[in-house]
GROMACS .gro file of C-alpha atoms in nm:
model
  279
    1MET     CA    1   0.018   0.030   0.009
    2LEU     CA    2   0.156   0.305  -0.150
    3SER     CA    3  -0.138   0.540  -0.134
    4TYR     CA    4  -0.060   0.779   0.104
    5LEU     CA    5   0.110   1.148  -0.038
    6HIS     CA    6   0.238   1.397   0.255
    7ALA     CA    7   0.138   1.651  -0.003
    8PHE     CA    8  -0.241   1.650   0.142
    9HIS     CA    9  -0.142   1.724   0.514
   10ALA     CA   10   0.218   1.926   0.497
   11GLY     CA   11   0.236   2.196   0.738
   12ASN     CA   12  -0.056   2.095   0.977
   13PHE     CA   13  -0.038   2.096   1.345
   14ALA     CA   14   0.168   1.758   1.323
   15ASP     CA   15   0.426   1.852   1.143
   16VAL     CA   16   0.466   2.201   1.372
   17GLN     CA   17   0.557   1.992   1.674
   18LYS     CA   18   0.744   1.699   1.476
   19HIS     CA   19   0.945   1.957   1.316
   20ALA     CA   20   0.985   2.185   1.602
   21ALA     CA   21   1.113   1.893   1.794
   22LEU     CA   22   1.325   1.766   1.492
   23THR     CA   23   1.507   2.134   1.434
   24LEU     CA   24   1.582   2.131   1.870
   25ALA     CA   25   1.695   1.818   1.887
   26LEU     CA   26   1.937   1.932   1.559
   27ALA     CA   27   2.058   2.272   1.740
   28MET     CA   28   2.137   2.100   2.088
   29MET     CA   29   2.320   1.841   1.888
   30GLN     CA   30   2.541   2.046   1.733
   31ALA     CA   31   2.627   2.226   2.022
   32LYS     CA   32   2.914   1.985   2.000
   33LYS     CA   33   3.126   1.996   1.767
   34THR     CA   34   3.159   1.633   1.646
   35PRO     CA   35   2.982   1.513   1.336
   36ILE     CA   36   2.659   1.345   1.359
   37ALA     CA   37   2.416   1.079   1.109
   38CYS     CA   38   2.093   1.232   1.038
   39PHE     CA   39   1.806   0.936   0.921
   40ASP     CA   40   1.489   1.020   0.737
   41THR     CA   41   1.265   0.690   0.724
   42HIS     CA   42   1.023   0.834   0.538
   43ALA     CA   43   1.125   1.165   0.393
   44GLY     CA   44   0.828   1.221   0.155
   45SER     CA   45   0.915   1.451  -0.144
   46ALA     CA   46   1.108   1.709   0.058
   47MET     CA   47   0.883   2.035  -0.006
   48TYR     CA   48   0.568   2.110  -0.069
   49ASP     CA   49   0.391   2.416  -0.277
   50LEU     CA   50   0.094   2.483   0.009
   51ALA     CA   51  -0.124   2.608  -0.254
   52SER     CA   52  -0.101   2.309  -0.490
   53ASP     CA   53  -0.440   2.112  -0.516
   54ARG     CA   54  -0.359   1.850  -0.319
   55ALA     CA   55  -0.253   2.058   0.025
   56ARG     CA   56  -0.609   2.275  -0.039
   57LYS     CA   57  -0.813   1.958  -0.019
   58THR     CA   58  -0.744   1.982   0.335
   59ALA     CA   59  -0.638   2.304   0.426
   60GLU     CA   60  -0.427   2.106   0.671
   61ALA     CA   61  -0.174   2.373   0.710
   62ASP     CA   62  -0.386   2.695   0.760
   63SER     CA   63  -0.415   2.609   1.143
   64GLY     CA   64  -0.108   2.473   1.177
   65ILE     CA   65   0.245   2.657   0.972
   66GLN     CA   66   0.016   2.914   0.827
   67ARG     CA   67  -0.107   3.024   1.233
   68LEU     CA   68   0.244   2.986   1.362
   69TRP     CA   69   0.341   3.213   1.091
   70ALA     CA   70   0.123   3.457   1.107
   71MET     CA   71   0.190   3.489   1.518
   72ARG     CA   72   0.583   3.461   1.450
   73GLN     CA   73   0.637   3.814   1.676
   74ARG     CA   74   0.473   3.671   1.951
   75LEU     CA   75   0.630   3.317   2.030
   76ALA     CA   76   0.794   3.401   2.367
   77SER     CA   77   1.081   3.080   2.314
   78MET     CA   78   1.363   3.136   2.103
   79ASP     CA   79   1.386   2.829   1.951
   80TRP     CA   80   1.143   2.917   1.689
   81ARG     CA   81   1.426   3.105   1.537
   82PRO     CA   82   1.611   2.849   1.310
   83MET     CA   83   1.231   2.716   1.195
   84LEU     CA   84   1.111   3.091   1.124
   85GLU     CA   85   1.434   3.184   1.007
   86VAL     CA   86   1.431   2.863   0.693
   87LEU     CA   87   1.053   2.931   0.654
   88ALA     CA   88   1.160   3.297   0.578
   89ARG     CA   89   1.450   3.189   0.316
   90HIS     CA   90   1.203   2.990   0.138
   91ASN     CA   91   0.939   3.252   0.149
   92GLY     CA   92   1.001   3.603   0.204
   93ALA     CA   93   0.822   3.807   0.456
   94GLY     CA   94   0.513   3.771   0.323
   95GLU     CA   95   0.198   3.723   0.525
   96THR     CA   96   0.172   3.372   0.444
   97LEU     CA   97   0.371   3.067   0.354
   98ALA     CA   98   0.374   2.926  -0.004
   99HIS     CA   99   0.675   2.623   0.046
  100TYR     CA  100   0.640   2.435   0.326
  101PRO     CA  101   1.013   2.202   0.405
  102GLY     CA  102   0.917   1.837   0.474
  103SER     CA  103   1.125   1.666   0.679
  104PRO     CA  104   1.430   1.574   0.465
  105ALA     CA  105   1.484   1.967   0.414
  106TRP     CA  106   1.485   2.042   0.795
  107PHE     CA  107   1.763   1.790   0.855
  108ALA     CA  108   1.937   1.905   0.483
  109GLU     CA  109   1.904   2.291   0.601
  110PHE     CA  110   2.124   2.266   0.927
  111ALA     CA  111   2.327   1.993   0.840
  112ARG     CA  112   2.715   2.064   0.905
  113PRO     CA  113   3.024   1.998   0.667
  114GLY     CA  114   3.092   1.649   0.831
  115ASP     CA  115   2.725   1.533   0.893
  116SER     CA  116   2.521   1.358   0.671
  117VAL     CA  117   2.183   1.310   0.584
  118THR     CA  118   1.978   0.992   0.457
  119ALA     CA  119   1.668   1.005   0.309
  120PHE     CA  120   1.455   0.672   0.237
  121GLU     CA  121   1.163   0.685   0.041
  122LEU     CA  122   0.953   0.393  -0.135
  123HIS     CA  123   0.649   0.583  -0.325
  124PRO     CA  124   0.772   0.585  -0.691
  125SER     CA  125   0.616   1.015  -0.758
  126GLU     CA  126   0.775   1.066  -0.410
  127GLY     CA  127   1.115   0.904  -0.411
  128ARG     CA  128   1.138   1.039  -0.803
  129ALA     CA  129   1.102   1.416  -0.685
  130LEU     CA  130   1.316   1.345  -0.364
  131GLU     CA  131   1.526   1.246  -0.610
  132ILE     CA  132   1.610   1.564  -0.808
  133TRP     CA  133   1.624   1.804  -0.516
  134ALA     CA  134   1.838   1.636  -0.351
  135ARG     CA  135   2.107   1.654  -0.653
  136ASP     CA  136   2.168   1.982  -0.473
  137ALA     CA  137   2.088   1.913  -0.173
  138GLY     CA  138   2.342   1.695  -0.056
  139VAL     CA  139   2.134   1.419   0.014
  140ARG     CA  140   2.154   1.072   0.003
  141VAL     CA  141   1.842   0.939  -0.136
  142LEU     CA  142   1.776   0.574  -0.051
  143GLN     CA  143   1.452   0.451  -0.280
  144GLN     CA  144   1.316   0.151  -0.045
  145ASP     CA  145   1.190   0.056   0.286
  146GLY     CA  146   1.284   0.340   0.512
  147LEU     CA  147   1.231   0.094   0.861
  148ALA     CA  148   1.463  -0.229   0.697
  149GLY     CA  149   1.661   0.025   0.527
  150LEU     CA  150   1.746   0.248   0.822
  151VAL     CA  151   1.869  -0.094   1.032
  152ARG     CA  152   2.102  -0.220   0.767
  153GLN     CA  153   2.282   0.174   0.769
  154LEU     CA  154   2.383   0.161   1.138
  155PRO     CA  155   2.602   0.184   1.349
  156PRO     CA  156   2.690   0.479   1.057
  157PRO     CA  157   3.053   0.589   1.048
  158GLN     CA  158   2.985   0.964   1.273
  159PRO     CA  159   3.043   0.930   1.584
  160ARG     CA  160   2.723   1.039   1.678
  161LEU     CA  161   2.332   0.951   1.516
  162LEU     CA  162   1.961   1.184   1.509
  163THR     CA  163   1.697   0.973   1.346
  164LEU     CA  164   1.379   1.029   1.268
  165ILE     CA  165   1.072   0.776   1.183
  166ASP     CA  166   0.745   0.914   1.083
  167PRO     CA  167   0.540   0.637   0.888
  168SER     CA  168   0.151   0.733   0.779
  169TYR     CA  169   0.062   0.426   0.960
  170GLU     CA  170  -0.194   0.335   0.674
  171ILE     CA  171  -0.147  -0.018   0.779
  172LYS     CA  172  -0.213  -0.146   1.108
  173ASP     CA  173   0.133  -0.358   1.094
  174ASP     CA  174   0.364  -0.054   1.109
  175TYR     CA  175   0.254   0.022   1.478
  176GLN     CA  176   0.476  -0.303   1.526
  177GLN     CA  177   0.710  -0.262   1.263
  178VAL     CA  178   0.797   0.056   1.444
  179SER     CA  179   0.863  -0.098   1.726
  180ASP     CA  180   1.070  -0.393   1.617
  181THR     CA  181   1.290  -0.165   1.383
  182LEU     CA  182   1.344   0.079   1.683
  183HIS     CA  183   1.443  -0.211   1.958
  184LYS     CA  184   1.697  -0.345   1.588
  185ALA     CA  185   1.822   0.022   1.568
  186TRP     CA  186   1.925   0.115   1.955
  187LYS     CA  187   2.085  -0.243   2.059
  188LYS     CA  188   2.274  -0.127   1.704
  189CYS     CA  189   2.404   0.205   1.801
  190ARG     CA  190   2.263   0.257   2.178
  191HIS     CA  191   2.340   0.658   2.213
  192GLY     CA  192   2.164   0.734   1.888
  193VAL     CA  193   1.859   0.992   1.917
  194TYR     CA  194   1.554   0.857   1.789
  195LEU     CA  195   1.271   1.073   1.691
  196ILE     CA  196   0.933   0.839   1.630
  197TRP     CA  197   0.617   1.029   1.552
  198TYR     CA  198   0.291   0.851   1.576
  199PRO     CA  199  -0.107   0.993   1.499
  200ILE     CA  200  -0.268   1.000   1.834
  201LEU     CA  201  -0.687   0.824   1.668
  202THR     CA  202  -0.975   0.770   1.796
  203SER     CA  203  -0.971   0.424   1.736
  204GLY     CA  204  -0.646   0.457   2.000
  205LEU     CA  205  -0.441   0.245   1.724
  206GLU     CA  206  -0.110   0.402   1.898
  207GLN     CA  207  -0.175   0.219   2.197
  208ARG     CA  208  -0.013  -0.063   2.015
  209LEU     CA  209   0.260   0.105   1.946
  210ILE     CA  210   0.369   0.261   2.336
  211SER     CA  211   0.258  -0.110   2.503
  212GLU     CA  212   0.499  -0.251   2.302
  213LEU     CA  213   0.801   0.029   2.374
  214GLU     CA  214   0.723   0.003   2.732
  215LYS     CA  215   0.794  -0.353   2.815
  216GLY     CA  216   1.047  -0.368   2.558
  217ASP     CA  217   1.466  -0.294   2.625
  218VAL     CA  218   1.458   0.049   2.465
  219ARG     CA  219   1.547   0.285   2.781
  220LYS     CA  220   1.512   0.663   2.846
  221ILE     CA  221   1.217   0.728   2.619
  222LEU     CA  222   1.060   1.104   2.627
  223ARG     CA  223   0.681   1.056   2.541
  224HIS     CA  224   0.476   1.357   2.425
  225GLU     CA  225   0.168   1.493   2.291
  226VAL     CA  226  -0.078   1.712   2.115
  227ARG     CA  227  -0.453   1.706   2.161
  228LEU     CA  228  -0.627   1.947   1.949
  229ASP     CA  229  -0.940   2.109   2.177
  230GLN     CA  230  -1.194   2.070   1.916
  231PRO     CA  231  -1.103   1.756   1.791
  232PRO     CA  232  -1.303   1.565   1.455
  233GLU     CA  233  -1.501   1.229   1.599
  234ARG     CA  234  -1.319   1.065   1.383
  235GLY     CA  235  -0.934   1.030   1.275
  236MET     CA  236  -0.643   1.206   1.423
  237VAL     CA  237  -0.770   1.388   1.736
  238GLY     CA  238  -0.385   1.463   1.779
  239SER     CA  239   0.039   1.430   1.753
  240GLY     CA  240   0.237   1.239   1.926
  241LEU     CA  241   0.651   1.199   1.967
  242LEU     CA  242   0.907   0.954   2.144
  243VAL     CA  243   1.196   1.134   2.134
  244VAL     CA  244   1.493   0.835   2.316
  245ASN     CA  245   1.822   0.967   2.401
  246PRO     CA  246   1.696   1.357   2.432
  247PRO     CA  247   2.002   1.595   2.443
  248TRP     CA  248   2.013   1.751   2.836
  249GLY     CA  249   1.720   1.972   2.868
  250PHE     CA  250   1.534   1.927   2.532
  251GLU     CA  251   1.215   1.871   2.742
  252GLN     CA  252   1.198   2.213   2.895
  253ARG     CA  253   1.294   2.379   2.583
  254PHE     CA  254   1.051   2.187   2.414
  255MET     CA  255   0.739   2.251   2.631
  256ALA     CA  256   0.889   2.603   2.626
  257MET     CA  257   0.840   2.597   2.252
  258MET     CA  258   0.470   2.419   2.252
  259ASP     CA  259   0.352   2.619   2.577
  260ASP     CA  260   0.329   2.943   2.274
  261VAL     CA  261   0.123   2.714   2.022
  262GLN     CA  262  -0.123   2.602   2.294
  263GLY     CA  263  -0.502   2.711   2.328
  264ASP     CA  264  -0.725   2.981   2.119
  265ALA     CA  265  -0.468   3.217   2.100
  266GLY     CA  266  -0.237   2.989   1.909
  267LEU     CA  267  -0.268   2.615   1.719
  268GLY     CA  268  -0.601   2.522   1.966
  269LEU     CA  269  -0.356   2.233   2.082
  270SER     CA  270  -0.298   2.150   2.452
  271GLN     CA  271   0.026   1.951   2.534
  272SER     CA  272   0.143   1.715   2.793
  273LEU     CA  273   0.512   1.540   2.836
  274SER     CA  274   0.601   1.248   3.084
  275TRP     CA  275   0.902   0.965   3.052
  276LEU     CA  276   0.721   0.676   2.904
  277VAL     CA  277   1.042   0.452   2.943
  278PRO     CA  278   1.356   0.597   3.237
  279GLU     CA  279   1.672   0.590   3.197
   0.00000   0.00000   0.00000
């Protein structure tokens, strides 16, 4: 099943949470000079046109990244600044955003000499678009299953690792496969930082992933969730992130970022943070 296209959902509230965490983790890890190997297991096509038919069909960016952009002068946390600077480079200083970077583009924007970025994408058309973009971005593209591919690539030659795992979860088995992949990857690279995104659904399917990780061997898993204050009757009512081996102080800084976008004055969501598995 390869029907999922992120272009319908690019820049939604889940992307704001996910990419805020990714850019913060990158910035914090880059406080040290040692190189980082970056992996993106489900990269998509890297750049999205927010005025396209696909994006406008759902208009999810309007209540996500567009709203964040509109309130950018009121964001208290300085950790938003790197993300806003990237958006400004791609869009200028207009009142609305025309283009939104996907996760491989966020990795590429922050990569330093010595860092590497590897992006996996199995979808044929998305993979072709990703390869075209990657020619000038310094990103290695592998058109293969990202979960299996990640495990094959570990441990990396660089001394540090940052990985984003964010499948669409179209297939119910994805929850088990993500858990299995994380366990295998962690055993090969226990010091790596792993970000795992999951949807929070009315069906509660995400609990499969949570339960598997709670009883597994992986340690030091931070759990962050945002939930819509006015959720739909069906489908995705929130967005979750698991961060394995978060940089020291990450939880306080990320909570401060998401505090800025809570409630009616923000993105219409509330947040929670706890340790799913302690150290």
